[in-house]
Coordinates of N, CA and C in Angstrom, one line a residue:
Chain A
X13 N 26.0 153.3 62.0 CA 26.4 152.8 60.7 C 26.2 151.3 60.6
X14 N 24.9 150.7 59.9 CA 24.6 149.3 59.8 C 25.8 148.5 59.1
X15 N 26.1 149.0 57.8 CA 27.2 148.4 57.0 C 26.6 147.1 56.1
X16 N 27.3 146.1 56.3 CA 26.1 145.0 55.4 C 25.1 144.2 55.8
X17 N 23.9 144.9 55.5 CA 22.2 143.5 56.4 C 22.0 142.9 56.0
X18 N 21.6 141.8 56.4 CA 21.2 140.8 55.9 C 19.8 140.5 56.0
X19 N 19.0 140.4 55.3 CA 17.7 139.6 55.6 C 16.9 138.5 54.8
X20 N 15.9 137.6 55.5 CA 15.9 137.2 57.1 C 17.3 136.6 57.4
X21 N 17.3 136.2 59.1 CA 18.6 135.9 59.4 C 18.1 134.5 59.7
X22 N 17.3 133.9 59.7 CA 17.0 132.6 59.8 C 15.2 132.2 58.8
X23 N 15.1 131.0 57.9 CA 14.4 130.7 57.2 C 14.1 129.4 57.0
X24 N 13.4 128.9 57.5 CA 12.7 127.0 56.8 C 12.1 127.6 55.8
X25 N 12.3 126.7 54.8 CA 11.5 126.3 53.4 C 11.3 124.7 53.1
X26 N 10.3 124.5 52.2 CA 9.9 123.3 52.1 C 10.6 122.8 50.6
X27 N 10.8 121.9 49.9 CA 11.7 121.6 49.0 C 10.4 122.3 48.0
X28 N 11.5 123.0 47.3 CA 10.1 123.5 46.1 C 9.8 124.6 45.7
X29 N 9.8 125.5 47.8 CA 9.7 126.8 47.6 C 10.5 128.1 46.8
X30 N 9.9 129.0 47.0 CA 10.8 130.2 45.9 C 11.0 130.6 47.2
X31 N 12.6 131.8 47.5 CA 12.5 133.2 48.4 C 13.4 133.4 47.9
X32 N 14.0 134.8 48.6 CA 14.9 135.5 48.2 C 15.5 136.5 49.7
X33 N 16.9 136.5 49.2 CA 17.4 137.0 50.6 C 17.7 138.3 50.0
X34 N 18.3 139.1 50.8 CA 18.0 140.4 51.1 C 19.5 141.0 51.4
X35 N 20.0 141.8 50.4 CA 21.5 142.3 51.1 C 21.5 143.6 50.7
X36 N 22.1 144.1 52.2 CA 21.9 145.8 51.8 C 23.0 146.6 52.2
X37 N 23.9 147.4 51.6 CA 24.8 148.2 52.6 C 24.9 149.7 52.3
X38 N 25.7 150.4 53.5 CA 25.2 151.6 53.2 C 26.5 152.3 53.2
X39 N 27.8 151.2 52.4 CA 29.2 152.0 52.4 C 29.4 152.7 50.9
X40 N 28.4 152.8 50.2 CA 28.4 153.5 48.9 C 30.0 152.2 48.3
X41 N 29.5 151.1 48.3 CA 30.3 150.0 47.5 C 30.4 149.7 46.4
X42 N 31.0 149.4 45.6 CA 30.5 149.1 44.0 C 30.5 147.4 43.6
X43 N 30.8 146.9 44.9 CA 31.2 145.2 44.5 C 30.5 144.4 45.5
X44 N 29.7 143.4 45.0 CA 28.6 142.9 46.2 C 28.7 141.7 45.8
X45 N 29.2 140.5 46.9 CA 29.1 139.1 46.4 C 28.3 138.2 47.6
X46 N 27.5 137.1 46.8 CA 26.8 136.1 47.8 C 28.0 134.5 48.1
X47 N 28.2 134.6 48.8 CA 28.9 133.3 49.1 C 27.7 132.4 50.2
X48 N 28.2 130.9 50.0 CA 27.8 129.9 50.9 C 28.5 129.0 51.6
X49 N 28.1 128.5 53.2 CA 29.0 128.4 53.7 C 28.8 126.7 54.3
X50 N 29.2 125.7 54.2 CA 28.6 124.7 54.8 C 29.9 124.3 55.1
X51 N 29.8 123.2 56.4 CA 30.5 122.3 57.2 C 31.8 121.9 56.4
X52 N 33.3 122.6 56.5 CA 33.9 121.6 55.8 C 34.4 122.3 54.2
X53 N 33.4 123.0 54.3 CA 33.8 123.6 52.3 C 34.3 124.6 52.6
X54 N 34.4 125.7 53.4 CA 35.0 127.2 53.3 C 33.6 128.1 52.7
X55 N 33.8 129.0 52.6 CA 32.9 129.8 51.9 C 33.0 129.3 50.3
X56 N 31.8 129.6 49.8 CA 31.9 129.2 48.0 C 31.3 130.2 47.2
X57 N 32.0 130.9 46.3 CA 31.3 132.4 45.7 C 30.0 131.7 44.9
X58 N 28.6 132.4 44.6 CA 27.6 132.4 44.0 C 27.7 132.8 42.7
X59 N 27.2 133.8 43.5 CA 26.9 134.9 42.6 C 28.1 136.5 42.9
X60 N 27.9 137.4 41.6 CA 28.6 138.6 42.4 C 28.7 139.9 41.3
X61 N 28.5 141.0 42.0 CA 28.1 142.3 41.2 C 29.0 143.3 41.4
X62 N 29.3 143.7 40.0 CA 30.7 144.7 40.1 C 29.8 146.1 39.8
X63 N 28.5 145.7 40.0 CA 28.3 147.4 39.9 C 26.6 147.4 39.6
X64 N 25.8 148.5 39.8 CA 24.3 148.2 39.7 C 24.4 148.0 38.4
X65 N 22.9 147.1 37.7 CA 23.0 146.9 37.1 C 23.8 145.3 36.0
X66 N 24.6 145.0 37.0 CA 25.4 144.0 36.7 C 25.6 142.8 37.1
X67 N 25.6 141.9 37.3 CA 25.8 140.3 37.7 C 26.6 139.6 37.0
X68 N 27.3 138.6 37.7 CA 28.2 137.7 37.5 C 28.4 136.1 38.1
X69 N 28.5 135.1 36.8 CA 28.2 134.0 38.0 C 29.8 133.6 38.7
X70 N 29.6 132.9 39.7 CA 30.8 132.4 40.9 C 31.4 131.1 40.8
X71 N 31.5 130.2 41.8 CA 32.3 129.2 41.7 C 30.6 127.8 41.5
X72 N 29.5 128.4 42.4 CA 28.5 127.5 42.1 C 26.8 128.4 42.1
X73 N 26.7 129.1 40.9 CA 25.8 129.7 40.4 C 24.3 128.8 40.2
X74 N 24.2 127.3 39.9 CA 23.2 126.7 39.8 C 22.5 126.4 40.8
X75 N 20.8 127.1 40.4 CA 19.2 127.2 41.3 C 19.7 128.3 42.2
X76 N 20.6 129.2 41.7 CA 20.7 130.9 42.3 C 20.1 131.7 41.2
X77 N 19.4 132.7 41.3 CA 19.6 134.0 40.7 C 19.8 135.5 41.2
X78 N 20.0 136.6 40.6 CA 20.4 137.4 42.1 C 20.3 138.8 40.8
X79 N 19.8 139.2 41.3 CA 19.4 140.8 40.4 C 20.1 142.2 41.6
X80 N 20.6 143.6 40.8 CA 20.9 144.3 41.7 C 20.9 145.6 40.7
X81 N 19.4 145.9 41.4 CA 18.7 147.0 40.4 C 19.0 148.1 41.0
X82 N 19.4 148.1 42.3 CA 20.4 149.1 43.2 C 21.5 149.2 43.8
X83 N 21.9 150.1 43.8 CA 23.5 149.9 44.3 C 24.1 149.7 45.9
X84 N 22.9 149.8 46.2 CA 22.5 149.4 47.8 C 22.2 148.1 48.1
X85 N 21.8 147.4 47.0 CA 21.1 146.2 47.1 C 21.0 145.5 46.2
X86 N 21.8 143.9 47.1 CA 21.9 142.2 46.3 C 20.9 141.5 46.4
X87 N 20.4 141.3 45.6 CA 19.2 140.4 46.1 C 19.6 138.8 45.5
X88 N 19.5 137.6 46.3 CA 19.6 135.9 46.1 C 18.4 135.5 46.1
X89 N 18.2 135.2 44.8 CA 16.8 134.2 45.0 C 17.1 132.8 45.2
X90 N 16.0 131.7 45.4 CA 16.5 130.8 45.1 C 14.5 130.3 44.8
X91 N 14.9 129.7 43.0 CA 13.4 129.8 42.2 C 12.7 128.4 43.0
X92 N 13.5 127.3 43.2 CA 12.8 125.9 43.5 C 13.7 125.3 44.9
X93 N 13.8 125.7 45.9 CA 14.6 125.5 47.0 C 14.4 124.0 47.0
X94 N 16.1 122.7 46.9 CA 16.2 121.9 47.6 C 17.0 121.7 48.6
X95 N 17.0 120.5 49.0 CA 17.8 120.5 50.2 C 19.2 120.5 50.3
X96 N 19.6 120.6 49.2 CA 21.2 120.3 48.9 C 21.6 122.4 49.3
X97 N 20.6 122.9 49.3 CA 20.9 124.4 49.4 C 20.7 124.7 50.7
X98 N 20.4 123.9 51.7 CA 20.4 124.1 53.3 C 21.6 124.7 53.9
X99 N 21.9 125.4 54.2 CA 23.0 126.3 54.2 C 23.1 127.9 55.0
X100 N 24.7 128.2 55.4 CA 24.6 129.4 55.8 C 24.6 130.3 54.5
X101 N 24.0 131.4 54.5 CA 24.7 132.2 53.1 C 24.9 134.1 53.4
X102 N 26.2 134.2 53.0 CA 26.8 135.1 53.6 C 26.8 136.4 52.5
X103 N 26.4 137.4 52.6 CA 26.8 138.7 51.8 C 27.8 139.1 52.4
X104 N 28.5 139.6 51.0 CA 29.8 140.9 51.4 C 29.7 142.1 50.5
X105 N 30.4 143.3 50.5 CA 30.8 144.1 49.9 C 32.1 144.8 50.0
X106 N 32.4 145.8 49.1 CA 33.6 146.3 48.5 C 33.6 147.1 47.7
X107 N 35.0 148.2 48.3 CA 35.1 149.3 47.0 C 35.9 148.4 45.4
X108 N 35.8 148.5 44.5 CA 36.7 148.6 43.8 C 38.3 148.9 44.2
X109 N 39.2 147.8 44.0 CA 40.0 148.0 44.4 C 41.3 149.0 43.5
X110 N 41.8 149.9 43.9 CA 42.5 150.8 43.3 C 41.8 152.4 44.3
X111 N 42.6 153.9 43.7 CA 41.9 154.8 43.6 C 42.3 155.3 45.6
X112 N 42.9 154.3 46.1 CA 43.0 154.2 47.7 C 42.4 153.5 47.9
X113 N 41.8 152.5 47.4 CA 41.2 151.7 48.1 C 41.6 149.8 47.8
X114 N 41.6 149.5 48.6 CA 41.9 148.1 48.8 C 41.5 146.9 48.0
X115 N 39.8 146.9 48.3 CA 39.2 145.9 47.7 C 38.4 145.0 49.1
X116 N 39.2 145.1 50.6 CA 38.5 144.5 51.4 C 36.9 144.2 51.0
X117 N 36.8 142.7 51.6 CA 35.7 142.4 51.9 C 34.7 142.9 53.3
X118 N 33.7 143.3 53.1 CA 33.1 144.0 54.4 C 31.8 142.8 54.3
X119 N 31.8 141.9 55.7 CA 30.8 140.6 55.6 C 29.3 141.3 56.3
X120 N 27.8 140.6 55.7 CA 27.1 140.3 56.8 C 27.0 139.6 57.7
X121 N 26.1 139.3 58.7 CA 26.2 138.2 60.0 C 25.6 137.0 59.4
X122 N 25.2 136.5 58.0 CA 24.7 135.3 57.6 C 23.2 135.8 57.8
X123 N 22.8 134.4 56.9 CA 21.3 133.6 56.8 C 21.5 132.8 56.9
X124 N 20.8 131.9 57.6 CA 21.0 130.6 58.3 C 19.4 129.8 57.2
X125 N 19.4 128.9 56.0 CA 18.3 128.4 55.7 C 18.6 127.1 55.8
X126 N 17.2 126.8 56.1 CA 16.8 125.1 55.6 C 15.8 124.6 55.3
X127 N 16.1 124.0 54.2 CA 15.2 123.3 53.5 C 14.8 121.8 54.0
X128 N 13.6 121.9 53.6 CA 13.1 120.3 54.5 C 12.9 119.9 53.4
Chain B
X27 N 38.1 121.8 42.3 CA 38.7 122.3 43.4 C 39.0 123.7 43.9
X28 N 39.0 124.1 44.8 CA 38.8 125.5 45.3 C 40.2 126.3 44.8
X29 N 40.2 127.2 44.6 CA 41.1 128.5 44.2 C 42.4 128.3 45.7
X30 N 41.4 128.4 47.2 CA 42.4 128.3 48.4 C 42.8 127.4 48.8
X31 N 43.7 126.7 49.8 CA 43.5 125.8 50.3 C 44.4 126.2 52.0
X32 N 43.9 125.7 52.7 CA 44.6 126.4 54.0 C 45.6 124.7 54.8
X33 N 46.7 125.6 55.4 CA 47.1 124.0 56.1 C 47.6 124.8 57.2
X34 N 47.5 124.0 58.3 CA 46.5 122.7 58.4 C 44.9 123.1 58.9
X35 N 44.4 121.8 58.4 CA 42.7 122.2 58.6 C 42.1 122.6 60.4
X36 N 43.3 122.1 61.2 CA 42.9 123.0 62.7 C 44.3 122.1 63.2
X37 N 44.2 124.0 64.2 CA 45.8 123.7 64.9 C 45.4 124.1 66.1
X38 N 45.8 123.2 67.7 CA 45.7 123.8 69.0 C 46.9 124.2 69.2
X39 N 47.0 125.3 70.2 CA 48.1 125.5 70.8 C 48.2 126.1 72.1
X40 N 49.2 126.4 73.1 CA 48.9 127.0 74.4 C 48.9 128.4 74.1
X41 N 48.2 129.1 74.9 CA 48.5 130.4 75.2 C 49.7 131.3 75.2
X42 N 50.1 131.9 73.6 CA 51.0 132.7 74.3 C 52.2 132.1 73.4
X43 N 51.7 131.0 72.5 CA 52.8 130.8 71.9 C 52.0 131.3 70.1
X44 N 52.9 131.1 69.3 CA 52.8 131.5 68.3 C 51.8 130.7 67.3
X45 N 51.1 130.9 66.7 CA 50.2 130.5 65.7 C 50.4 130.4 63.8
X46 N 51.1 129.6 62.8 CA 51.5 129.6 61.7 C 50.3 129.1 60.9
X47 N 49.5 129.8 59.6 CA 48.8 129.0 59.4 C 48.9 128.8 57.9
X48 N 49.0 128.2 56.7 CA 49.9 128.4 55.0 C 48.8 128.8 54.5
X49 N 48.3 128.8 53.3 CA 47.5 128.9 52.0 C 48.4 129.0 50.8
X50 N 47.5 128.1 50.1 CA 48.1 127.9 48.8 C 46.6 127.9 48.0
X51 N 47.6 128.7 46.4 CA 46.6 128.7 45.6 C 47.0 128.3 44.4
X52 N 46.0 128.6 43.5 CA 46.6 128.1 42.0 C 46.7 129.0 40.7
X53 N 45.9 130.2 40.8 CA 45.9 131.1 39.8 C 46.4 132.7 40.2
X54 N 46.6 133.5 38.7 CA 47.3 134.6 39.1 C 46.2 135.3 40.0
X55 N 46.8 136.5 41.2 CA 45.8 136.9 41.6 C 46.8 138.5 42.0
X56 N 45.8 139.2 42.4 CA 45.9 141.1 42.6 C 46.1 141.1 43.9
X57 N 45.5 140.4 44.9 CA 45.9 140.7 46.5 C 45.7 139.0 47.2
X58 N 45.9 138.8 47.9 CA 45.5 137.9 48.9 C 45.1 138.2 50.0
X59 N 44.1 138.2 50.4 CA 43.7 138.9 52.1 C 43.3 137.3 53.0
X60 N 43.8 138.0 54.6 CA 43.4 136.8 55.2 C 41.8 137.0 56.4
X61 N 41.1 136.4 56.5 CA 40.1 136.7 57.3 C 39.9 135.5 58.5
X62 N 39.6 136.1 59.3 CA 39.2 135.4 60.8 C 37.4 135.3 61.3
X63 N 36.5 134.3 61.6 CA 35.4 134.5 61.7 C 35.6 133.5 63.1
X64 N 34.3 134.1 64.1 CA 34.1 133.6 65.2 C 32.8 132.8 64.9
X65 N 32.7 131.5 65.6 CA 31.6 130.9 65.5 C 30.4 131.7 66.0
X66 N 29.8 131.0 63.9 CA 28.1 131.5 64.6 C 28.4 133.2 63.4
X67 N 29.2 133.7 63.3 CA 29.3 135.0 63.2 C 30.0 135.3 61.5
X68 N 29.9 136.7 61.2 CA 30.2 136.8 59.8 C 32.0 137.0 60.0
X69 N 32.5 137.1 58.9 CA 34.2 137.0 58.4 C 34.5 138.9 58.8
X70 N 35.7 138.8 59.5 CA 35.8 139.9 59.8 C 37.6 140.0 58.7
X71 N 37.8 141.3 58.1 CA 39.0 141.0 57.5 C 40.2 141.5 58.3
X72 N 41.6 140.3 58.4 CA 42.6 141.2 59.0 C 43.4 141.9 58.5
X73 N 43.8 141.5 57.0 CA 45.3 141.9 56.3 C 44.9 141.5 55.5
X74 N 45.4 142.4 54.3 CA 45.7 142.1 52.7 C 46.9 142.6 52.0
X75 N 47.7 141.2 51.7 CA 48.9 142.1 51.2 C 49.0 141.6 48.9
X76 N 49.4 142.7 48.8 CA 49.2 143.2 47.2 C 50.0 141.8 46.7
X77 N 50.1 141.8 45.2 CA 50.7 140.6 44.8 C 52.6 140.7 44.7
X78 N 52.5 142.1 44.3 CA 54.0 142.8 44.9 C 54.5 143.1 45.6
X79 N 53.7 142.7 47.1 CA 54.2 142.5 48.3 C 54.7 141.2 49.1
X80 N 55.9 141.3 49.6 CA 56.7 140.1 50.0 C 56.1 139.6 51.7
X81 N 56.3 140.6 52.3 CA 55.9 140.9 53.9 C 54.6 141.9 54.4
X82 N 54.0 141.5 55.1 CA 53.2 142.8 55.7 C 52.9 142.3 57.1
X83 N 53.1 143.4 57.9 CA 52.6 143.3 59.4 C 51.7 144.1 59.8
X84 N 50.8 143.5 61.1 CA 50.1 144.5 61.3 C 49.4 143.9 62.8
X85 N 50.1 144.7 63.9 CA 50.2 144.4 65.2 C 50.5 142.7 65.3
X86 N 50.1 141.8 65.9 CA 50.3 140.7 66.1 C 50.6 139.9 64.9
X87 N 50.1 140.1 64.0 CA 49.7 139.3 62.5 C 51.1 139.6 61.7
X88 N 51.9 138.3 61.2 CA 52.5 138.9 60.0 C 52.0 137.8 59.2
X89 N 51.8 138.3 57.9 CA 51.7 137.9 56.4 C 52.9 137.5 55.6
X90 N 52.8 136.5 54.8 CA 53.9 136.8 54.2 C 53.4 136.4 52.4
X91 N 54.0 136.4 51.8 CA 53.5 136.1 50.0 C 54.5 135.8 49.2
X92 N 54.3 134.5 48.6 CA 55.1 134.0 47.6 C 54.6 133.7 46.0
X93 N 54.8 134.8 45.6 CA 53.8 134.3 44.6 C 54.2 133.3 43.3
X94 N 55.8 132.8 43.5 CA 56.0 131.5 42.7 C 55.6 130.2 43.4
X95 N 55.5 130.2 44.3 CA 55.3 129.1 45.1 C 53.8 129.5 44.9
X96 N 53.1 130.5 45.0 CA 51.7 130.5 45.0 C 51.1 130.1 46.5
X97 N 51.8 130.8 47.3 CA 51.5 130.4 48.6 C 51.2 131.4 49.4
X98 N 50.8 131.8 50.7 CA 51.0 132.7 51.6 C 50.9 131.8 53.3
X99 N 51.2 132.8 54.6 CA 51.4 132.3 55.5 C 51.0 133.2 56.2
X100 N 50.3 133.2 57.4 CA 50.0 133.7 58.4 C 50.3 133.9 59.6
X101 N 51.3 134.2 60.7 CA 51.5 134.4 61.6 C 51.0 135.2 62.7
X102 N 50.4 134.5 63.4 CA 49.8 135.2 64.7 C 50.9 135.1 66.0
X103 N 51.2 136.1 66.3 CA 52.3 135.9 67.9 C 51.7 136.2 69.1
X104 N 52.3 135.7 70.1 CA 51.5 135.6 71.2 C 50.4 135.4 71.5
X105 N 49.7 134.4 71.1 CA 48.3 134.0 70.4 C 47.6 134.2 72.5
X106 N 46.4 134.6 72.2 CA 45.6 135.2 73.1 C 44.4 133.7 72.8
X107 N 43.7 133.3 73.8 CA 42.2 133.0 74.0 C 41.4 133.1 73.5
X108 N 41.4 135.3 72.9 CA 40.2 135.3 71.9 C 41.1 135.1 70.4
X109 N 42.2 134.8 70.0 CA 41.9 134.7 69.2 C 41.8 133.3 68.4
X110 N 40.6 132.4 69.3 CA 40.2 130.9 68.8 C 38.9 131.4 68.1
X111 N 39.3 130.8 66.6 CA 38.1 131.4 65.4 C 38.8 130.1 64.3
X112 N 38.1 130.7 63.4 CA 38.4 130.2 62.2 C 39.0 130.8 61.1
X113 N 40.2 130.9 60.3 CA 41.4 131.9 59.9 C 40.5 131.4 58.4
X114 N 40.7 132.4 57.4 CA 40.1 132.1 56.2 C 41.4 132.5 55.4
X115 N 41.7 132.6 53.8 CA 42.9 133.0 52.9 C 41.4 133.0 52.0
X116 N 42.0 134.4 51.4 CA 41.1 134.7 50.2 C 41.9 135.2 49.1
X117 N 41.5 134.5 47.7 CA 43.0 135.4 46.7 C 41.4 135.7 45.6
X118 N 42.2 137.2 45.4 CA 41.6 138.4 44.4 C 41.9 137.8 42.9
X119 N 41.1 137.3 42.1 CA 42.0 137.0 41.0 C 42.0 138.2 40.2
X120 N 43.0 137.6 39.2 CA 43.7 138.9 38.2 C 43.0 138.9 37.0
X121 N 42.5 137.4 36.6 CA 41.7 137.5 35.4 C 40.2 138.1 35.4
X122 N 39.7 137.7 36.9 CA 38.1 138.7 37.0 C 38.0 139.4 38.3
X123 N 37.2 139.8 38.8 CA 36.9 140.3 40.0 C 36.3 139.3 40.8
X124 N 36.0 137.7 40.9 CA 36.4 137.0 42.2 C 37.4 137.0 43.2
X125 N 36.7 136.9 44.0 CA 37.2 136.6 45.3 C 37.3 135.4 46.0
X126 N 38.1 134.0 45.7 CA 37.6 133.1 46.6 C 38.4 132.7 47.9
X127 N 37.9 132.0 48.6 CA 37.9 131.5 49.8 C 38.3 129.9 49.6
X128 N 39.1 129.8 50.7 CA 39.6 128.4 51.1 C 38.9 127.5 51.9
X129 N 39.2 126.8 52.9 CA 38.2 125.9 53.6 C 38.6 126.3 55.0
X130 N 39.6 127.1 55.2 CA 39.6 127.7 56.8 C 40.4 126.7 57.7
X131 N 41.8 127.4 58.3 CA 42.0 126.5 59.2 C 41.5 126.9 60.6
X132 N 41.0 126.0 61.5 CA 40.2 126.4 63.0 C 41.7 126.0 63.5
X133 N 41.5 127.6 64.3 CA 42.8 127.8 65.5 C 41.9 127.3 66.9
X134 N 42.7 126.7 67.8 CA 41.9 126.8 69.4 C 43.3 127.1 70.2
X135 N 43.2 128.0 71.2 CA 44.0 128.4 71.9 C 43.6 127.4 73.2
X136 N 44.5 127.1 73.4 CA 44.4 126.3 75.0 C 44.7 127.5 76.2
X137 N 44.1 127.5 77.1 CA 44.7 128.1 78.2 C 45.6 127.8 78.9

């Protein structure tokens, strides 16, 4: 049972570049959020999806975008990578909470990027 | 400013004694859960107690929740070696489906 992947788990980018990370799970979840994680701040919500089809922005949404055309899968872009975005960045998921279920967050192991 | 805030920002202690860690927040929220992450590694969750819950335990861990004070607390007993991490407080808000995170207090267990 993988649960939440991440991919890639580590990335250099040059100030400028486009990519996109990769989040996938396989607990049949309906709630999928990207947080970031740097020195000192705590985690910081992005982005976050209550369901395919759906997106929502977080606590710091700007030079993110993030589509989730499957229910299996978050996708984080980032259109013009600078350095201020050098960062761990962390997926989670979740049932909806109610129904028996809690709402826990279920983490991946990070992406580690940096921007030069 | 962030939704969490954890106190204190890092606490040592010996082996074996007790571990207290607060969070405070500022808006209405549906749960508050606490999370622990090991350096290097993703947030693993330990407890979530509801907003109509006062107390909750669960093996070593007690929780507790105030939700006029807008606070909660953490209690680790008999604190062990491994558990030197980083303790996180997450509150569920009530008006959307965010989830935010505080800034983490780092526990180090001394031997």
């Amino acid at each position: 049972n993988a649960g939440v992947t991440q991919t890639p788990k580590f990335r250099v980018l040059k100030t400028g570049q486009s990519m996109t990370l990769l989040c996938a799970q396989d607990m049949n979840h309906e709630y999928m959020y990207w947080y970031r994680q740097d020195p000192g701040m705590g985690l910081r919500l992005i982005h976050y999806s209550v369901g395919e089809g759906t997106t929502a922005k977080g606590e710091v949404p700007d030079g993110y975008n993030v589509s989730r055309l499957k229910k299996q899968n978050f996708l984080l872009g980032l259109e013009s990578a600078a350095p201020s975005q050098t960062s761990v960045y962390f997926c989670a998921s979740s049932y909806e909470a109610g129904q028996g279920y809690t709402g826990e967050l279920f983490f991946g192991e990070g992406s580690r990027l940096t921007v030069l | 400013s962030q939704q969490g805030e954890e106190d204190p920002q890092a606490l040592s202690i010996q082996e074996g004694e007790n571990a207290t860690m607060n969070c405070s927040y500022k808006t209405s929220i549906n749960n508050l859960q606490w999370y622990r992450q090991n350096s290097g590694r993703g947030l693993v969750h330990l407890i979530l107690i509801r907003s109509n819950e006062r107390e909750k335990h669960s093996g070593r861990l007690r929780v507790t929740l105030d939700t006029s004070k807008k606070s909660s607390s953490l209690l680790i007993t008999a604190s062990r070696a491994a558990d030197t991490a980083s303790y996180f407080c997450a509150t569920d808000l009530l008006q959307d489906d965010k989830i935010i995170f505080g800034k983490g207090t780092r526990l180090h267990i001394l031997p």
